[in-house]
Structure formats: structure tokens, C-alpha cells
């Protein structure tokens, strides 16, 4: 009888541990960084925040999206010419960071993303940057405005 | 009075974590809401608190520990089994809750100018714009049975879709979207851009037929946006209010009181702007109610 009970406990513990493993596996931290300014110091600081955030918890445990609209799009404009900024963007992309650009801004400011912005393709364009920030939060992304 | 630090960091943390007595808390709440720096500090703490909570979702409850030695080994073992079963059940349930629910309530309403239909919380199936005339109401039911009907030609571009697509879209639409936008600076250029963003967002929700509510909370320097004597955008704000009945401007009473107290300014607000006790408190309340927070 006691043996049977012990076995049951062991079986339960196995189920439990696998359950835990799968749960923690899918529990990546999801974060949206919101950027709508073009002050270079601030931009550099923001990218530094993202990098530090990733370093702190490991790139495999985090899903970061940087959403830019309004003046914030200048980040990728600057990265076209400023090699330091460019390296930062490349590094973060390697860590899995997605840089999303607001289409409203592209239209309003007449920006051609292929020529004017650094490494932007169609999949990086969202219809509205502000709406994207809201939508991501609804999907469980934590909002950070550096 | 401003200089001395009235609350220690530990106290503020306990305040944010809801770990102090109700009486003390309400007293602290009043004092905090009267001090902008404190207010901001609490807001930051709360943000951090939310962040941590999100990062570490609630773990399953640990089994209660029995310390009494009088219980027989047998009983303890049986208790262990029961606890494991409960734990496993908790984890399975937890992960089920974790998965995105396929049954979000589809709510699709279209805000048309001048009409005052507010966010209905009950599920709606038919995505039709508010009828400008009775004739359209009369023809509306036929649309469900026919993929292409005369009504479709009356609808705006995104509506002209075959019925199955509409149905799919309704499912992908989440329940009501509620967004709080916080403006706290008096930079005219920035405020102008903020209004661009707000208008863009309202347009986006209207075009994508999302049932959304927007609340713009102004405090500190942001109050200038809605004061009759300082606003550079009075006309624009009134136009936005007319065009979008799902938009509210809310001004912080604490800021208004401070202007009276410190600068002797009698604040008059633009028509339609409501006041709230404290901008910071409103931001916390709204976030607790599931609103999305945005600072533009």
C-alpha cells in the first residue's frame, strides 16, 4: 500500500515538473519600447536601456519590440549615416529585437523607408505606431517609455 | 514642507504593494496625491511593480504545510498525494488560462459623426454603420443572406467584404479597446504632435472598426493644452470632440488647485473637458481597470 502511494507521488511529481518546464518555457518576458522623440542623447540612452534589459535576463528569455513613430523614426534615419547608432541597431537585431516603423509617419513626413531608413523592410511597417503600442500591451507586452 | 522626505522608500513600496493598513493608506493617499514629486515616485514604483508582476505571473499556490508531529506518516503521505494532484491540476488549469482564449467577445461598432452610440458591451454580430436613413435599416437584414447586395455599395471601402471575411474579422477583433494617453509637458510642439497621434489613433480605430475609448489625461504642464487662456489648440480640440464621441479630455484637479495656490491663476477649461481628482490616481485606476497606458 505504501509502495503504491510512493509511486503515485513520484508519478505526480514527474507530471508536475514537466508541466512547470513547459510553462516556464513559454513564459518569455514581452516588452514594448516606445520611441517618439529624436534627441540623439535620448535615443542612445534608450538603445542602451534595451541592451541592458536583454543582458539582464538573457536574449532567449525576452521578446522586445521597439515601436517608433513621429520624430522617433529619426532613429533609423540617423542609423543610416551614424555608424555608432547603426552598430547598436544591428547588435539589437541580432538579439532578436524587432524595430517597427509607423506608416502614418512615413506618409506624413514623406519618408521613403527603403532609402531614408536603415534596414527596414515591409514586414517592419505597422499601420499606426501608437495603435501598435496599445495592441501590443493588450497582447501582454509591458510598456516602457525610456 | 516640500524638502523633508515624508515617506521612506520602504513605506512607498509597501503602499504600492498594498501592504499597509487601510486607514494609514488613505491618509498616505491624500498626502501623496497632493505632492507631484511623490505622485510621480509612486507611479514609477507602481509601473515597476506591474512589470515584475507581469514577468512573474502568479505561480500555483504551494501546498499548506502541516507541522504537527501527531499526524501519522500514512496520513501525511496521503496528504502529499492530494497536494500533488491539486498542484498538477493548478498547473494544467494555469497553462490553459495562459493560452489565448479563442472565444473573445466580438464587438464591432462603427462610430459615425454626430451619432451618440457608445461602446456597447454586449456581443454584436452584424457590422453595419449607423444608418443615416430609415431605408438603410430596412435593407440591412437582407445583407446577411446575400453576399452582395445593394447595401454594400453604400458602405465605405473597408466594409465591402464578403460575409465570411466579416465574420472572421469579428472574431479577431478583441473586446473593447481602452487607451489612456498621458500628457504632462507644456511643450507646444510636443502637444501638437500628441494631438496628431491622438487623431491618428482615433482614425485608425474607426477605420479598422474597433470599438475603442480614448481618455487623454493632462496634468502638470500638460494642463496648458486644455486651459482657455493658454491652449494653442482650442479649435482643434473642439473639432476632435465633435468628431469622436469616444474621446475624453480629463484635467487633473490637483494641478488646477496648485495653480490657484501657487500662482493665483483661476483656471478655466475648454468646453467638454472634465476634471478628475488626481491625474496620477486616474492613471493607476485606469490601468487597474485594464486600460492601456501611453505617454506621447
Coordinates of C-alpha atoms in Angstrom, one line a residue:
Chain A
X1 CA 0.0 0.0 0.0
X2 CA 2.7 2.4 1.0
X3 CA 4.7 1.5 -2.1
X4 CA 1.7 2.3 -4.3
X5 CA 1.4 5.7 -2.6
X6 CA 5.0 6.4 -3.1
X7 CA 4.7 5.5 -6.7
X8 CA 1.7 7.8 -7.1
X9 CA 3.6 10.6 -5.6
X10 CA 6.6 10.1 -7.8
X11 CA 4.3 10.0 -10.9
X12 CA 2.6 13.2 -9.9
X13 CA 6.0 14.9 -9.3
X14 CA 7.1 13.9 -12.8
X15 CA 3.9 15.3 -14.3
X16 CA 4.3 18.4 -12.2
X17 CA 7.9 19.0 -13.2
X18 CA 7.2 18.6 -16.9
X19 CA 4.2 20.9 -16.6
X20 CA 6.4 23.5 -14.9
X21 CA 9.1 23.2 -17.6
X22 CA 6.7 23.8 -20.4
X23 CA 5.1 26.7 -18.6
X24 CA 8.3 28.5 -18.0
X25 CA 9.5 27.7 -21.5
X26 CA 6.7 29.7 -23.0
X27 CA 6.9 32.4 -20.4
X28 CA 9.2 34.9 -22.2
X29 CA 9.1 38.4 -21.0
X30 CA 7.4 40.5 -23.6
X31 CA 8.3 44.2 -23.7
X32 CA 7.5 47.1 -26.0
X33 CA 9.8 50.1 -26.0
X34 CA 8.0 53.3 -27.2
X35 CA 10.1 55.9 -29.0
X36 CA 8.6 59.2 -30.4
X37 CA 11.5 61.6 -29.9
X38 CA 14.7 62.3 -31.9
X39 CA 17.0 63.7 -29.4
X40 CA 20.2 61.8 -30.0
X41 CA 21.3 61.5 -26.4
X42 CA 17.9 60.2 -25.5
X43 CA 17.9 57.8 -28.4
X44 CA 21.3 56.4 -27.5
X45 CA 20.2 56.1 -23.9
X46 CA 17.0 54.2 -25.0
X47 CA 19.0 51.7 -27.1
X48 CA 21.3 51.3 -24.1
X49 CA 18.3 50.5 -21.9
X50 CA 17.1 47.9 -24.4
X51 CA 20.6 46.3 -24.5
X52 CA 20.9 46.3 -20.7
X53 CA 17.4 44.8 -20.4
X54 CA 18.3 41.9 -22.7
X55 CA 21.7 41.4 -21.0
X56 CA 20.0 41.2 -17.6
X57 CA 17.6 38.4 -18.4
X58 CA 19.2 36.8 -21.5
X59 CA 18.1 37.2 -25.1
X60 CA 16.3 33.8 -25.1
X61 CA 14.0 34.9 -22.3
X62 CA 12.8 38.1 -23.8
X63 CA 10.8 39.3 -26.8
X64 CA 11.4 43.0 -27.4
X65 CA 9.7 45.3 -29.9
X66 CA 10.9 48.9 -30.4
X67 CA 8.0 50.9 -31.9
X68 CA 8.9 54.2 -33.5
X69 CA 6.6 56.9 -34.7
X70 CA 6.7 60.7 -35.2
X71 CA 10.2 62.0 -34.5
X72 CA 11.1 58.6 -33.2
X73 CA 11.5 57.3 -36.8
X74 CA 14.6 59.5 -37.0
X75 CA 16.4 56.8 -35.0
X76 CA 16.7 54.7 -38.2
X77 CA 17.3 57.8 -40.3
X78 CA 20.3 58.6 -38.1
X79 CA 21.4 54.9 -38.2
X80 CA 21.8 55.3 -42.0
X81 CA 24.7 57.7 -41.5
X82 CA 25.8 57.4 -37.9
X83 CA 27.9 54.2 -37.8
X84 CA 27.8 54.0 -34.0
X85 CA 24.0 54.1 -34.0
X86 CA 24.0 51.6 -36.8
X87 CA 26.1 49.1 -34.9
X88 CA 23.7 49.4 -31.9
X89 CA 20.7 48.6 -34.1
X90 CA 22.5 45.7 -35.8
X91 CA 23.5 44.3 -32.4
X92 CA 20.0 44.5 -31.0
X93 CA 18.5 42.9 -34.1
X94 CA 20.9 40.0 -33.6
X95 CA 19.5 39.7 -30.1
X96 CA 16.1 39.3 -31.7
X97 CA 14.7 42.9 -31.2
X98 CA 12.1 43.9 -33.8
X99 CA 12.1 47.6 -34.9
X100 CA 8.7 48.6 -36.0
X101 CA 8.0 51.8 -38.0
X102 CA 4.7 53.7 -38.2
X103 CA 3.3 54.0 -41.6
X104 CA 1.3 57.2 -40.8
X105 CA 4.6 58.9 -40.0
X106 CA 6.2 57.6 -43.3
X107 CA 3.3 59.1 -45.2
X108 CA 3.1 62.4 -43.2
X109 CA 6.8 63.1 -43.4
X110 CA 7.2 61.7 -46.9
X111 CA 9.8 59.2 -45.9
X112 CA 10.9 56.5 -48.3
X113 CA 11.8 53.7 -45.9
X114 CA 13.9 51.9 -48.5
X115 CA 16.3 54.8 -49.0
X116 CA 15.9 57.0 -45.9
X117 CA 15.9 54.5 -43.1
X118 CA 18.4 51.8 -42.1
X119 CA 17.5 48.2 -42.8
X120 CA 13.7 48.5 -42.9
X121 CA 11.6 46.1 -45.0
X122 CA 7.8 45.8 -45.5
X123 CA 7.3 43.5 -42.5
X124 CA 8.7 46.2 -40.2
X125 CA 6.0 48.6 -41.1
X126 CA 2.9 48.9 -38.9
X127 CA -0.2 51.0 -39.9
X128 CA -0.1 53.2 -36.8
X129 CA 2.7 53.2 -34.3
X130 CA 0.5 54.4 -31.4
X131 CA -2.1 51.8 -32.1
X132 CA 0.6 49.2 -32.3
X133 CA 1.9 50.2 -28.8
X134 CA -1.7 49.8 -27.5
X135 CA -2.2 46.5 -29.3
X136 CA 1.0 45.0 -28.0
X137 CA 0.0 45.9 -24.5
X138 CA -3.3 44.1 -25.0
X139 CA -1.3 41.1 -26.0
X140 CA 0.6 41.2 -22.7
X141 CA 3.6 43.3 -23.6
X142 CA 4.9 45.5 -20.9
X143 CA 5.1 49.2 -21.8
X144 CA 8.4 51.0 -21.3
X145 CA 9.0 54.6 -22.4
X146 CA 12.7 55.3 -21.9
Chain B
X1 CA 7.5 71.5 3.9
X2 CA 8.5 70.4 0.5
X3 CA 12.0 69.5 1.4
X4 CA 11.6 67.0 4.1
X5 CA 11.0 63.4 3.0
X6 CA 7.7 62.4 4.4
X7 CA 7.7 58.8 3.3
X8 CA 10.5 56.4 3.3
X9 CA 11.2 54.2 0.3
X10 CA 10.1 51.2 2.3
X11 CA 6.8 52.8 3.1
X12 CA 6.2 53.8 -0.5
X13 CA 6.9 50.2 -1.6
X14 CA 4.5 48.9 1.0
X15 CA 2.0 51.4 -0.2
X16 CA 2.3 50.2 -3.8
X17 CA 2.2 46.6 -2.7
X18 CA -1.0 47.2 -0.7
X19 CA 0.7 46.1 2.5
X20 CA -0.3 48.8 4.8
X21 CA -3.5 49.3 6.9
X22 CA -6.4 50.9 5.2
X23 CA -6.5 53.9 7.5
X24 CA -2.9 54.6 7.0
X25 CA -3.2 54.1 3.3
X26 CA -6.0 56.5 2.8
X27 CA -4.1 59.1 4.8
X28 CA -1.0 58.5 2.7
X29 CA -3.1 58.5 -0.5
X30 CA -4.2 62.1 0.3
X31 CA -0.7 63.3 1.0
X32 CA 0.8 61.6 -2.0
X33 CA -1.8 63.0 -4.3
X34 CA -1.0 66.5 -3.1
X35 CA 2.6 66.2 -3.9
X36 CA 3.6 65.9 -7.5
X37 CA 7.1 64.5 -6.9
X38 CA 5.7 61.9 -4.6
X39 CA 3.0 61.2 -7.0
X40 CA 5.5 60.6 -9.7
X41 CA 7.6 58.4 -7.5
X42 CA 4.6 56.2 -6.6
X43 CA 3.7 56.0 -10.3
X44 CA 7.1 54.8 -11.1
X45 CA 7.0 52.3 -8.3
X46 CA 3.7 51.0 -9.5
X47 CA 5.0 50.7 -13.0
X48 CA 7.9 48.6 -11.7
X49 CA 5.5 46.6 -9.6
X50 CA 3.3 45.9 -12.6
X51 CA 6.4 45.0 -14.6
X52 CA 7.6 42.5 -12.1
X53 CA 4.1 41.0 -11.7
X54 CA 3.8 40.6 -15.5
X55 CA 7.2 39.0 -15.7
X56 CA 6.5 36.5 -12.9
X57 CA 2.9 35.5 -13.4
X58 CA 1.2 34.1 -10.3
X59 CA 2.6 30.7 -9.5
X60 CA 0.4 27.9 -8.4
X61 CA -0.4 28.0 -4.7
X62 CA 2.0 26.0 -2.6
X63 CA 0.5 23.2 -0.6
X64 CA -0.2 24.2 3.0
X65 CA 2.5 22.8 5.3
X66 CA 1.5 20.6 8.2
X67 CA 4.0 20.8 11.0
X68 CA 2.2 18.9 13.7
X69 CA 4.0 15.7 14.6
X70 CA 0.9 13.9 15.8
X71 CA -0.2 13.1 12.3
X72 CA 0.7 9.6 11.2
X73 CA 3.1 9.1 8.4
X74 CA 0.4 7.4 6.4
X75 CA -1.9 10.4 6.6
X76 CA 1.0 12.7 5.7
X77 CA 1.7 10.6 2.6
X78 CA -2.0 10.7 1.6
X79 CA -1.9 14.4 2.1
X80 CA 1.1 14.6 -0.1
X81 CA -0.7 12.7 -2.9
X82 CA -3.7 15.0 -2.6
X83 CA -1.5 18.1 -2.7
X84 CA 0.3 16.8 -5.8
X85 CA -2.9 16.2 -7.5
X86 CA -4.1 19.7 -6.6
X87 CA -0.8 21.2 -7.8
X88 CA -0.9 19.4 -11.1
X89 CA -4.5 20.4 -11.6
X90 CA -3.5 24.0 -10.8
X91 CA -0.7 24.0 -13.3
X92 CA -2.8 22.4 -16.0
X93 CA -5.5 25.0 -15.4
X94 CA -2.9 27.7 -15.2
X95 CA -1.4 26.9 -18.6
X96 CA -4.9 26.6 -20.0
X97 CA -5.7 30.1 -18.8
X98 CA -2.3 31.1 -20.2
X99 CA -3.3 30.1 -23.8
X100 CA -5.1 32.8 -25.8
X101 CA -8.8 32.3 -25.4
X102 CA -10.4 31.6 -28.7
X103 CA -13.7 33.0 -27.5
X104 CA -13.1 36.7 -27.2
X105 CA -16.4 38.6 -27.4
X106 CA -16.6 40.1 -30.9
X107 CA -17.7 43.7 -30.6
X108 CA -17.8 45.8 -33.7
X109 CA -19.4 49.2 -33.7
X110 CA -18.9 52.0 -36.1
X111 CA -18.7 55.5 -34.7
X112 CA -20.3 57.8 -37.2
X113 CA -20.2 61.5 -36.9
X114 CA -22.7 63.2 -34.6
X115 CA -24.4 60.0 -33.6
X116 CA -24.1 59.1 -30.0
X117 CA -23.7 55.4 -30.0
X118 CA -21.3 54.4 -27.2
X119 CA -19.4 51.3 -26.8
X120 CA -22.0 48.6 -26.3
X121 CA -20.5 45.8 -24.2
X122 CA -23.0 43.2 -25.4
X123 CA -21.8 41.0 -28.2
X124 CA -22.8 42.3 -31.6
X125 CA -22.7 40.3 -34.8
X126 CA -23.6 42.5 -37.6
X127 CA -21.0 45.1 -38.7
X128 CA -23.1 47.8 -40.2
X129 CA -22.5 51.5 -40.0
X130 CA -25.1 53.6 -38.2
X131 CA -27.9 54.1 -40.6
X132 CA -28.3 57.6 -41.8
X133 CA -31.8 57.0 -43.0
X134 CA -34.6 54.5 -42.4
X135 CA -34.3 53.0 -45.8
X136 CA -31.0 51.5 -44.9
X137 CA -32.3 50.0 -41.7
X138 CA -35.0 48.4 -43.8
X139 CA -32.5 46.8 -46.2
X140 CA -30.0 45.8 -43.6
X141 CA -31.3 42.4 -42.7
X142 CA -31.1 41.2 -46.3
X143 CA -27.4 41.7 -46.3
X144 CA -26.9 38.7 -44.1
X145 CA -28.5 36.4 -46.5
X146 CA -26.8 37.8 -49.6
X147 CA -23.1 38.1 -50.2
X148 CA -23.5 41.0 -52.5
X149 CA -26.5 43.3 -52.0
X150 CA -27.3 46.9 -52.9
X151 CA -26.4 47.9 -49.3
X152 CA -22.7 47.0 -49.8
X153 CA -22.4 49.8 -52.3
X154 CA -23.5 52.2 -49.7
X155 CA -20.8 51.2 -47.3
X156 CA -17.4 52.7 -47.0
X157 CA -14.4 50.9 -48.6
X158 CA -13.3 48.6 -45.8
X159 CA -16.9 47.3 -45.3
X160 CA -17.2 46.0 -48.8
X161 CA -16.2 42.4 -48.0
X162 CA -17.9 39.1 -48.4
X163 CA -19.8 37.8 -45.4
X164 CA -17.3 35.1 -44.3
X165 CA -14.4 37.6 -44.1
X166 CA -16.5 39.9 -42.0
X167 CA -17.2 37.1 -39.6
X168 CA -13.6 36.2 -39.4
X169 CA -12.7 39.8 -38.7
X170 CA -15.2 40.0 -35.9
X171 CA -13.5 37.1 -34.1
X172 CA -10.0 38.5 -34.5
X173 CA -11.2 41.8 -33.0
X174 CA -10.7 41.8 -29.3
X175 CA -13.3 43.2 -26.9
X176 CA -13.3 46.9 -26.3
X177 CA -10.0 48.8 -26.6
X178 CA -9.4 51.4 -23.9
X179 CA -6.5 53.6 -24.1
X180 CA -5.3 56.3 -21.7
X181 CA -2.9 58.9 -23.1
X182 CA -0.9 60.9 -20.6
X183 CA 0.3 64.4 -21.3
X184 CA 2.4 66.1 -18.6
X185 CA 4.6 68.6 -20.5
X186 CA 3.8 72.1 -21.8
X187 CA 6.0 71.9 -24.9
X188 CA 3.7 73.3 -27.7
X189 CA 5.4 71.3 -30.4
X190 CA 5.1 68.1 -28.5
X191 CA 1.5 68.8 -27.6
X192 CA 0.7 69.4 -31.3
X193 CA 2.3 66.1 -32.1
X194 CA 0.4 64.4 -29.3
X195 CA -2.8 65.6 -30.9
X196 CA -1.6 64.3 -34.3
X197 CA -1.1 60.9 -32.6
X198 CA -4.4 61.0 -30.8
X199 CA -6.3 61.9 -34.0
X200 CA -4.3 59.2 -35.9
X201 CA -5.3 56.6 -33.3
X202 CA -9.0 57.6 -33.3
X203 CA -9.0 57.4 -37.1
X204 CA -7.2 54.1 -37.1
X205 CA -9.8 52.6 -34.7
X206 CA -12.6 54.0 -36.7
X207 CA -11.2 52.6 -40.0
X208 CA -10.5 49.2 -38.5
X209 CA -13.9 49.2 -36.8
X210 CA -12.5 48.7 -33.4
X211 CA -14.7 49.6 -30.5
X212 CA -12.3 51.9 -28.7
X213 CA -12.4 54.5 -26.0
X214 CA -9.7 57.1 -25.5
X215 CA -9.0 59.2 -22.5
X216 CA -6.4 62.0 -22.5
X217 CA -5.2 62.8 -19.0
X218 CA -3.5 66.1 -18.7
X219 CA -1.6 67.2 -15.6
X220 CA 1.4 69.4 -14.7
X221 CA 2.4 71.4 -17.8
X222 CA 0.1 69.3 -19.9
X223 CA -2.8 71.2 -18.4
X224 CA -2.0 74.1 -20.7
X225 CA -3.5 72.1 -23.6
X226 CA -7.0 72.4 -22.2
X227 CA -6.9 75.9 -20.5
X228 CA -8.9 78.5 -22.3
X229 CA -6.1 81.1 -21.8
X230 CA -3.1 79.0 -22.7
X231 CA -4.3 76.4 -25.2
X232 CA -2.8 76.7 -28.7
X233 CA -5.2 74.1 -29.9
X234 CA -8.6 75.1 -28.6
X235 CA -10.3 74.8 -32.1
X236 CA -8.7 71.5 -32.9
X237 CA -9.7 70.0 -29.5
X238 CA -13.3 71.1 -30.1
X239 CA -13.3 69.6 -33.5
X240 CA -11.9 66.3 -32.2
X241 CA -14.5 66.2 -29.5
X242 CA -17.2 66.8 -32.1
X243 CA -15.9 64.2 -34.5
X244 CA -15.2 61.5 -32.0
X245 CA -17.6 60.8 -29.2
X246 CA -15.3 58.1 -27.8
X247 CA -12.7 60.7 -26.8
X248 CA -12.5 62.4 -23.4
X249 CA -10.1 65.0 -22.1
X250 CA -9.6 64.8 -18.4
X251 CA -7.8 67.5 -16.4
X252 CA -6.1 66.9 -13.0
X253 CA -7.8 68.8 -10.2
X254 CA -4.6 68.7 -8.1
X255 CA -2.7 70.7 -10.8
X256 CA -5.6 73.2 -11.1
X257 CA -5.6 73.7 -7.3
X258 CA -1.8 74.1 -7.3
X259 CA -2.0 76.8 -10.0
X260 CA -4.5 78.7 -7.9
X261 CA -2.5 78.2 -4.7
X262 CA 1.0 79.0 -6.1
X263 CA 0.4 81.4 -8.9
X264 CA -3.1 82.7 -8.2
X265 CA -4.3 81.6 -11.6
X266 CA -8.0 80.9 -11.9
X267 CA -8.2 78.0 -14.3
X268 CA -10.9 77.9 -16.9
X269 CA -11.1 74.7 -19.0
X270 CA -12.2 74.4 -22.6
X271 CA -15.8 73.2 -23.0
X272 CA -16.3 69.4 -22.7
X273 CA -13.1 68.9 -20.6
X274 CA -13.8 67.0 -17.4
X275 CA -11.8 67.1 -14.2
X276 CA -10.5 64.2 -12.2
X277 CA -9.3 64.3 -8.6
X278 CA -5.7 63.4 -9.5
X279 CA -4.1 62.6 -12.8
X280 CA -1.8 60.1 -11.2
X281 CA -4.6 58.4 -9.3
X282 CA -6.6 58.2 -12.6
X283 CA -3.7 56.6 -14.4
X284 CA -3.4 54.0 -11.7
X285 CA -7.1 53.4 -11.5
X286 CA -7.4 53.0 -15.3
X287 CA -4.5 50.6 -15.5
X288 CA -6.1 48.5 -12.8
X289 CA -9.3 48.5 -14.8
X290 CA -7.4 47.1 -17.8
X291 CA -6.7 50.3 -19.8
X292 CA -3.7 50.6 -21.9
X293 CA -1.3 53.4 -20.9
X294 CA 0.6 55.5 -23.4
X295 CA 2.8 58.6 -23.0
X296 CA 3.1 60.6 -26.1

